[in-house]
PDB file of C-alpha atoms in Angstrom:
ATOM      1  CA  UNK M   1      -2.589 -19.125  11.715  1.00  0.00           C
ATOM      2  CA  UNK M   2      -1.357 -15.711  11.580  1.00  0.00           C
ATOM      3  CA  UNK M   3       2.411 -14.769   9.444  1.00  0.00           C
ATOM      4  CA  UNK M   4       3.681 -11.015   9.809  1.00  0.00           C
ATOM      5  CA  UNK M   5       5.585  -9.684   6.979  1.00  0.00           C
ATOM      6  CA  UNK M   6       7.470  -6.395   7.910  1.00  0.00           C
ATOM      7  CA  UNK M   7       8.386  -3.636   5.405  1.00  0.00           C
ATOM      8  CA  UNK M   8       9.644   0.020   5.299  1.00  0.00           C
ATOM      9  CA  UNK M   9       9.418   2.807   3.546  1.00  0.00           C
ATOM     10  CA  UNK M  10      10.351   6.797   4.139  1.00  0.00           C
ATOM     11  CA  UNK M  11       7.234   9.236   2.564  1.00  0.00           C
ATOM     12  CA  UNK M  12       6.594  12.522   2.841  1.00  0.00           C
ATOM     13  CA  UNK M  13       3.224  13.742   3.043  1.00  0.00           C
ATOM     14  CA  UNK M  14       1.049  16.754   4.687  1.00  0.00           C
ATOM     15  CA  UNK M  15      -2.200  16.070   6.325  1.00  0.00           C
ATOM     16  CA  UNK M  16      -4.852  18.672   5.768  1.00  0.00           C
ATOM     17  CA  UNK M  17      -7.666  19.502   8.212  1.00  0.00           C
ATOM     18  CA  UNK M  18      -5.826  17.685  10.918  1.00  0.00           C
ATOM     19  CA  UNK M  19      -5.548  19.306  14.536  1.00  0.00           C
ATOM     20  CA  UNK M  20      -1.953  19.903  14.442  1.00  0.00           C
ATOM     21  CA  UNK M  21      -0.822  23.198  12.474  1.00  0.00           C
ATOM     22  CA  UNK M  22       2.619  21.531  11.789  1.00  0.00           C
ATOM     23  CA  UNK M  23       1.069  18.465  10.124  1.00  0.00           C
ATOM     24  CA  UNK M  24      -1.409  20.203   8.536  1.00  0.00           C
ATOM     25  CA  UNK M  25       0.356  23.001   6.910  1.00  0.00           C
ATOM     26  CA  UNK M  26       4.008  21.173   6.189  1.00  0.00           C
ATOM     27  CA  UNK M  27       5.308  18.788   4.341  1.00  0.00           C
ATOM     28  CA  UNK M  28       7.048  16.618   6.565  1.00  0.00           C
ATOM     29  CA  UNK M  29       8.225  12.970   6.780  1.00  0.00           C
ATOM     30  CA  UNK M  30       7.907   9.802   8.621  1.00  0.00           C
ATOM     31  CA  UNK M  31       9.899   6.612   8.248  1.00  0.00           C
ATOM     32  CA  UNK M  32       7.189   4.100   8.310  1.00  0.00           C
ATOM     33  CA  UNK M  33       7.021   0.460   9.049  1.00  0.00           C
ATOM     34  CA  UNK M  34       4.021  -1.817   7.422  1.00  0.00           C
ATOM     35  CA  UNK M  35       3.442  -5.306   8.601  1.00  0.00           C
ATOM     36  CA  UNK M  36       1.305  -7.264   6.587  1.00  0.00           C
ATOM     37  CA  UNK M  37      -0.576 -10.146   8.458  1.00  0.00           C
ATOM     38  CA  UNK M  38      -1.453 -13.019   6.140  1.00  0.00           C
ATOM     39  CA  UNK M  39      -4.047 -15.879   7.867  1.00  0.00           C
ATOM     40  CA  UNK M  40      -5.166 -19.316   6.718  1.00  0.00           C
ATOM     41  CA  UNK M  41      -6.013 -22.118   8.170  1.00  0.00           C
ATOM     42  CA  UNK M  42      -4.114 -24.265   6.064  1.00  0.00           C
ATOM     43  CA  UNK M  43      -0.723 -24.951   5.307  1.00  0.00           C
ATOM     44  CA  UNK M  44       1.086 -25.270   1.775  1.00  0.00           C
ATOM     45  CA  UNK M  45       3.541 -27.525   0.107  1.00  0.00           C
ATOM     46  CA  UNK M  46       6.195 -25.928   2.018  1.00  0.00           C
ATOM     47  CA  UNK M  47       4.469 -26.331   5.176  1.00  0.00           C
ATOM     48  CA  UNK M  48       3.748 -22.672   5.136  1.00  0.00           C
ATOM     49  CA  UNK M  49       1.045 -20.375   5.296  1.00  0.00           C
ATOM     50  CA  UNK M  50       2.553 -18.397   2.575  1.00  0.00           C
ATOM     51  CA  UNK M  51       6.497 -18.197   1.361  1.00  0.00           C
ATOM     52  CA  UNK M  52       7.587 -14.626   2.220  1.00  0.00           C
ATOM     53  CA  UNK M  53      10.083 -15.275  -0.690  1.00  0.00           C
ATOM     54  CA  UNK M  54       6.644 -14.309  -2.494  1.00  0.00           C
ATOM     55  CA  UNK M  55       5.587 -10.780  -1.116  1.00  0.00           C
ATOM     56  CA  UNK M  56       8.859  -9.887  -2.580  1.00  0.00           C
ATOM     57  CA  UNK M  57       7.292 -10.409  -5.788  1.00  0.00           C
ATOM     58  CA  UNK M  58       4.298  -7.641  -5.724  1.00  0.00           C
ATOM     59  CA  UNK M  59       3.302  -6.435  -2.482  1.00  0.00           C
ATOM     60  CA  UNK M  60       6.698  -4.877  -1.743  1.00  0.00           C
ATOM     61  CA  UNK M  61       6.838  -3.292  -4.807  1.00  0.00           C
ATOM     62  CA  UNK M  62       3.618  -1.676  -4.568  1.00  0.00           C
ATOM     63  CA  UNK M  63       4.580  -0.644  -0.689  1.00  0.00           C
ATOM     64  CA  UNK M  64       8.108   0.465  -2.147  1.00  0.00           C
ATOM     65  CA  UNK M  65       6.246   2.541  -4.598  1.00  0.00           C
ATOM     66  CA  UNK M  66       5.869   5.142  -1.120  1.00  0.00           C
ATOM     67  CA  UNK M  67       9.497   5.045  -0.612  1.00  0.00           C
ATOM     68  CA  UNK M  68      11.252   8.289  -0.728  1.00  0.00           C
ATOM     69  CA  UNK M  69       8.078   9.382  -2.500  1.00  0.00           C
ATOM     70  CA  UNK M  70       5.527  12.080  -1.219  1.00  0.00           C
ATOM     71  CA  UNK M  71       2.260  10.948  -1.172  1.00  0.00           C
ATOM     72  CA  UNK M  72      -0.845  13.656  -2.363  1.00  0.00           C
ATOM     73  CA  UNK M  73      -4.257  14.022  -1.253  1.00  0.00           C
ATOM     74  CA  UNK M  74      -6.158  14.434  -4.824  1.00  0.00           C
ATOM     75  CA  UNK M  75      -8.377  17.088  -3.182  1.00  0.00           C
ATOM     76  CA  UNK M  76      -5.841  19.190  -2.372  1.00  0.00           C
ATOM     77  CA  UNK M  77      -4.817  22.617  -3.924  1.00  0.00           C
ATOM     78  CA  UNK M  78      -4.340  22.204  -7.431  1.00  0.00           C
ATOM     79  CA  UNK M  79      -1.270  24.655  -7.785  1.00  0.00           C
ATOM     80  CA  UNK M  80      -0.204  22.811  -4.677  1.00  0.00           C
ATOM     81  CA  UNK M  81      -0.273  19.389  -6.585  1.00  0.00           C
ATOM     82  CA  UNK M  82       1.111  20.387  -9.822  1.00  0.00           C
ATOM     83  CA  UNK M  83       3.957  21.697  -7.598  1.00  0.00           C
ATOM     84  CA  UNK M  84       4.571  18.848  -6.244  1.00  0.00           C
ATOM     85  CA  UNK M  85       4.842  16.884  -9.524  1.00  0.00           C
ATOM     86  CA  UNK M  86       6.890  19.085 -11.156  1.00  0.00           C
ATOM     87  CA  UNK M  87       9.576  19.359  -8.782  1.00  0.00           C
ATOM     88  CA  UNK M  88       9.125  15.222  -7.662  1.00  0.00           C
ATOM     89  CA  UNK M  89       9.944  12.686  -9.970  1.00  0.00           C
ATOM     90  CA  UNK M  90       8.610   9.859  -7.212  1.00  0.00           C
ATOM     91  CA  UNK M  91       4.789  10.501  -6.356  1.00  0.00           C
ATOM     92  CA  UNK M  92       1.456   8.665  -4.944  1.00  0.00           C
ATOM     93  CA  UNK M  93      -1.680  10.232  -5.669  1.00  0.00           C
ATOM     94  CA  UNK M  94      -4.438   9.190  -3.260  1.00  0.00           C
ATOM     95  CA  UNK M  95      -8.097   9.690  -3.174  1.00  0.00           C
ATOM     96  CA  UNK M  96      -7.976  10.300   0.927  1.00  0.00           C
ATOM     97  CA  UNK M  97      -5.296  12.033   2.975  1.00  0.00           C
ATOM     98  CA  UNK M  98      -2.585  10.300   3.535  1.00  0.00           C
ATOM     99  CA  UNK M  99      -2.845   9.976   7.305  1.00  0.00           C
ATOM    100  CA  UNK M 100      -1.810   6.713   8.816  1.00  0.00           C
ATOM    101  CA  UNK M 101      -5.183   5.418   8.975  1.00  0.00           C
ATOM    102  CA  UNK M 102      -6.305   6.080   5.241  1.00  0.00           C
ATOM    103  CA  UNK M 103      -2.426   4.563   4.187  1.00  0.00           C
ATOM    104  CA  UNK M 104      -3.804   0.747   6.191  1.00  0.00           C
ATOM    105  CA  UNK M 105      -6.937   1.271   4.284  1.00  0.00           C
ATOM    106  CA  UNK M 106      -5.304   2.092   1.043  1.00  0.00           C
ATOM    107  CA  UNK M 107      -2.265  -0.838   1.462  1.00  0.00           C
ATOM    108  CA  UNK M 108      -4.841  -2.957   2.535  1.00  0.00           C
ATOM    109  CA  UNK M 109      -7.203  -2.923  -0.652  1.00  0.00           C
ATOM    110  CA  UNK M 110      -3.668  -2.857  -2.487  1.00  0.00           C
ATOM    111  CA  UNK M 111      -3.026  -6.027  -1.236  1.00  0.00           C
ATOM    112  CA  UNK M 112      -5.999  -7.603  -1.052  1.00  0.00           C
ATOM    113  CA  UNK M 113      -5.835  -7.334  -4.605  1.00  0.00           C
ATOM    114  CA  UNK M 114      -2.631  -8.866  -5.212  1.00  0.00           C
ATOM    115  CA  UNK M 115      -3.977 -11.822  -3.291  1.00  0.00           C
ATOM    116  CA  UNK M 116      -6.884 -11.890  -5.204  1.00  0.00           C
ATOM    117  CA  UNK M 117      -4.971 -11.895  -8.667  1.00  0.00           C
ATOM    118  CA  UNK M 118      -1.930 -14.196  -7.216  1.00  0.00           C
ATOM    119  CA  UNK M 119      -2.148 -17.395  -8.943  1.00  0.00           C
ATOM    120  CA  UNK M 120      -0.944 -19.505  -6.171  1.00  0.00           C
ATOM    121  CA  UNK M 121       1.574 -22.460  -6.859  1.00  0.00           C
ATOM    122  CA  UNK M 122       2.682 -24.145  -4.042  1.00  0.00           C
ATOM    123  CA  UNK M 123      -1.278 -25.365  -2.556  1.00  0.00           C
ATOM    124  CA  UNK M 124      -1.613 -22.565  -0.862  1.00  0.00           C
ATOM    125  CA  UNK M 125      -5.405 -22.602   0.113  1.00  0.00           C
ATOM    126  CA  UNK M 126      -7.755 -19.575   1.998  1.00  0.00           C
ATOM    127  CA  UNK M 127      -5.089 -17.078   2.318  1.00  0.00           C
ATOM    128  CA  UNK M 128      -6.517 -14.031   3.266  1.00  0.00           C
ATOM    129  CA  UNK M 129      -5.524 -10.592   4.784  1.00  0.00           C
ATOM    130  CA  UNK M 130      -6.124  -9.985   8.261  1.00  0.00           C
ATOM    131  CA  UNK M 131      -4.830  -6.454   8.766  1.00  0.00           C
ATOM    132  CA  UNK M 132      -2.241  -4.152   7.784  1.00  0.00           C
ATOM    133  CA  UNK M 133      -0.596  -1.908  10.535  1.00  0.00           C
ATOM    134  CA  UNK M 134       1.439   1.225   9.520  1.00  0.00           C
ATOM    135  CA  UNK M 135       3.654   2.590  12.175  1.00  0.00           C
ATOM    136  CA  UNK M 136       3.979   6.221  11.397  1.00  0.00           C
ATOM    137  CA  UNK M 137       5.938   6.906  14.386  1.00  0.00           C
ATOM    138  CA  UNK M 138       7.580   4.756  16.854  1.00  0.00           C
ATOM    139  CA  UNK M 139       4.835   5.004  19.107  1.00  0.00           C
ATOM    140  CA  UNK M 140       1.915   5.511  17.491  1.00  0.00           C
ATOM    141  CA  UNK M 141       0.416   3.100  14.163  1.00  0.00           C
ATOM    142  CA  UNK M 142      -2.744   2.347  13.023  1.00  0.00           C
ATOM    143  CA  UNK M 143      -4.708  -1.115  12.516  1.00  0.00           C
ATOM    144  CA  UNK M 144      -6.595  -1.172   9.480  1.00  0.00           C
ATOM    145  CA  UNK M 145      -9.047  -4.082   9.031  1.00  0.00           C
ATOM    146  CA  UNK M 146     -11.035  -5.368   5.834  1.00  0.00           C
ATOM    147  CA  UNK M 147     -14.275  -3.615   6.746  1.00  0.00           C
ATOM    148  CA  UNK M 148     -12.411  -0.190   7.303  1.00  0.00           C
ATOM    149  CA  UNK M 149     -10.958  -0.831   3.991  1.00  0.00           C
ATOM    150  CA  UNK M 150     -13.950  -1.266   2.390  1.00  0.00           C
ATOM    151  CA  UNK M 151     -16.073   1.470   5.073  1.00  0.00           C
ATOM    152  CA  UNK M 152     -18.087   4.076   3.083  1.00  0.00           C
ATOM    153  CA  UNK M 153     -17.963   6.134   6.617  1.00  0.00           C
ATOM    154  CA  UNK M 154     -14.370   6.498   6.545  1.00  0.00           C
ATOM    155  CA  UNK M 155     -14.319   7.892   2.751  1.00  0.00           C
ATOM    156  CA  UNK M 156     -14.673   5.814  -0.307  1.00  0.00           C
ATOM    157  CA  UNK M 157     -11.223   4.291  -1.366  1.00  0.00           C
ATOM    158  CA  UNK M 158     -11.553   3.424  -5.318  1.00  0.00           C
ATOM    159  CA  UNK M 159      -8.419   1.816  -6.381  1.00  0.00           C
ATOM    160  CA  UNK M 160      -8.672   3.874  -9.838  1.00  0.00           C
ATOM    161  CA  UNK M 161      -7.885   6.603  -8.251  1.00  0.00           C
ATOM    162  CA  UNK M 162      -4.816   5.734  -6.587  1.00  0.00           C
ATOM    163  CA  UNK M 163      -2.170   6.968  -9.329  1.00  0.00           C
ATOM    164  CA  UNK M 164       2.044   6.439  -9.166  1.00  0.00           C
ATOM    165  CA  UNK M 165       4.202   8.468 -11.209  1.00  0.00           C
ATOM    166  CA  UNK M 166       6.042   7.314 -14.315  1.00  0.00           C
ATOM    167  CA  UNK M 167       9.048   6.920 -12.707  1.00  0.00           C
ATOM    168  CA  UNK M 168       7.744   4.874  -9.434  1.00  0.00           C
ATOM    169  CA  UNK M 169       5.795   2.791 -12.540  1.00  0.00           C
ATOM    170  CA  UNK M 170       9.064   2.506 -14.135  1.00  0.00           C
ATOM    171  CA  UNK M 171      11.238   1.263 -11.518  1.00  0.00           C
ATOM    172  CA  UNK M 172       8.683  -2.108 -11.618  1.00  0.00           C
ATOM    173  CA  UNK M 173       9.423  -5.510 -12.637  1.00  0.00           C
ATOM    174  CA  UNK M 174       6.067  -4.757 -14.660  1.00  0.00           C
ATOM    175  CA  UNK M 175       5.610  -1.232 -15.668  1.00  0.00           C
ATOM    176  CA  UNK M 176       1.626  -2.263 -16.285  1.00  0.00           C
ATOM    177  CA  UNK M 177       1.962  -3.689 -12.600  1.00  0.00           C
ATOM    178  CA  UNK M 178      -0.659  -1.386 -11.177  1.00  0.00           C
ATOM    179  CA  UNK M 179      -2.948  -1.629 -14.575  1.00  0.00           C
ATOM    180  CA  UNK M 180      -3.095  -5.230 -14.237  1.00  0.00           C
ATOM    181  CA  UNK M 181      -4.216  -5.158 -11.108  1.00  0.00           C
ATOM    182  CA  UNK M 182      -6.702  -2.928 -11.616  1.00  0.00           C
ATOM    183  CA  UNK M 183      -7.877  -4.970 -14.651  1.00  0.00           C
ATOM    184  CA  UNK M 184      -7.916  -7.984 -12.283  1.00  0.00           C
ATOM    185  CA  UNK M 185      -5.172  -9.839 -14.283  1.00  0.00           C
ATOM    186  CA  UNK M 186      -4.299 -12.996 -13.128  1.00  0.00           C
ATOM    187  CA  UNK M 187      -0.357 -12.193 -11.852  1.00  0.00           C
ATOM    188  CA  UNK M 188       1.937 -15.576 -12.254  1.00  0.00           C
ATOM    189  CA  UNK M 189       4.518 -16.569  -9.623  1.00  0.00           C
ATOM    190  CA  UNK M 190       7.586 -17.738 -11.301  1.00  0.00           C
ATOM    191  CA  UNK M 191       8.709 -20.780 -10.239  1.00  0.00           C
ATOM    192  CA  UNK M 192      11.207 -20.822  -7.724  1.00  0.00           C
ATOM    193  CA  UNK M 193      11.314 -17.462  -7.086  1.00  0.00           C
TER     194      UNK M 193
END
């Protein structure tokens, strides 16, 4: 069984190297949607796949961290990025672009690892990702899937080198959200969230 959880952010971004000179030479925005599909073949305690009450807890954070942030390329101009953190208080450093496609790849292997570090506590069994979507516009998104996360072809994706900015870091339940994860920290659900 599949579950769809739907959240939203507004980023600004600019993607280099891309066809169009307007997206390629200017910051600009989007107001993107992200739906998260969850799949198991089993059901919990709750007679769920997974409570949504629960992607509240880490996932949107993490996907909020984009939210009237602008997201850098790490290979871009240096001047360009120093800019950029100077005058923004509310950044995501990537190691790709940050084109729709690379932003499923990177919120997928974001999530994936929340799943992986979620210490479920409802019997939740085999819950897995199945694919992130991110709707840059309202007609056009991209599907990412666990082997384009994880595809050498489309560019390496280390999680280590996705960085936040103090203040995105801050505004977490858990300031060491992101270090845990990388760490592989088991994260607790409280009970009764």
């Amino acid at each position: 069984m599949l579950i769809r959880k739907l959240f939203k952010f507004e980023n600004a971004h600019i993607v280099r190297d891309c066809s169009t000179r307007r997206c390629s030479e200017n910051i600009h925005g989007h107001s993107y949607k992200v739906e998260v599909l969850l799949q198991s073949n089993y059901l919990d305690d709750g007679q769920m796949v997974y409570d949504f009450g629960l992607t509240k807890l880490y996932m949107k954070e993490l996907i909020d961290a984009f939210d009237h942030s602008i997201t850098l390329w790490k290979k871009d101009d240096k001047s360009y990025l120093e800019a950029m953190k100077k005058h923004s208080s509310r950044w995501v450093e990537l190691p790709v672009s940050p084109s729709a496609e690379q932003f499923s790849r990177v919120i997928y292997l974001m999530v994936e690892r929340v799943l992986s570090c979620t210490m479920m506590c409802n019997g939740e069994r085999e819950v897995s990702l199945h694919s992130i979507i991110v709707h840059e516009t309202e007609t056009g998104y991209a599907q990412g899937f666990k082997e384009d996360a994880h595809s050498s072809l489309m560019g390496e994706i280390a999680l280590e080198e996705i960085i936040f900015s103090p203040q995105v870091k801050s505004e977490w339940r858990d300031p060491d959200l992101w270090e845990n994860l990388l760490a592989r920290k088991p994260l607790n659900v409280p009970p009764k969230v």
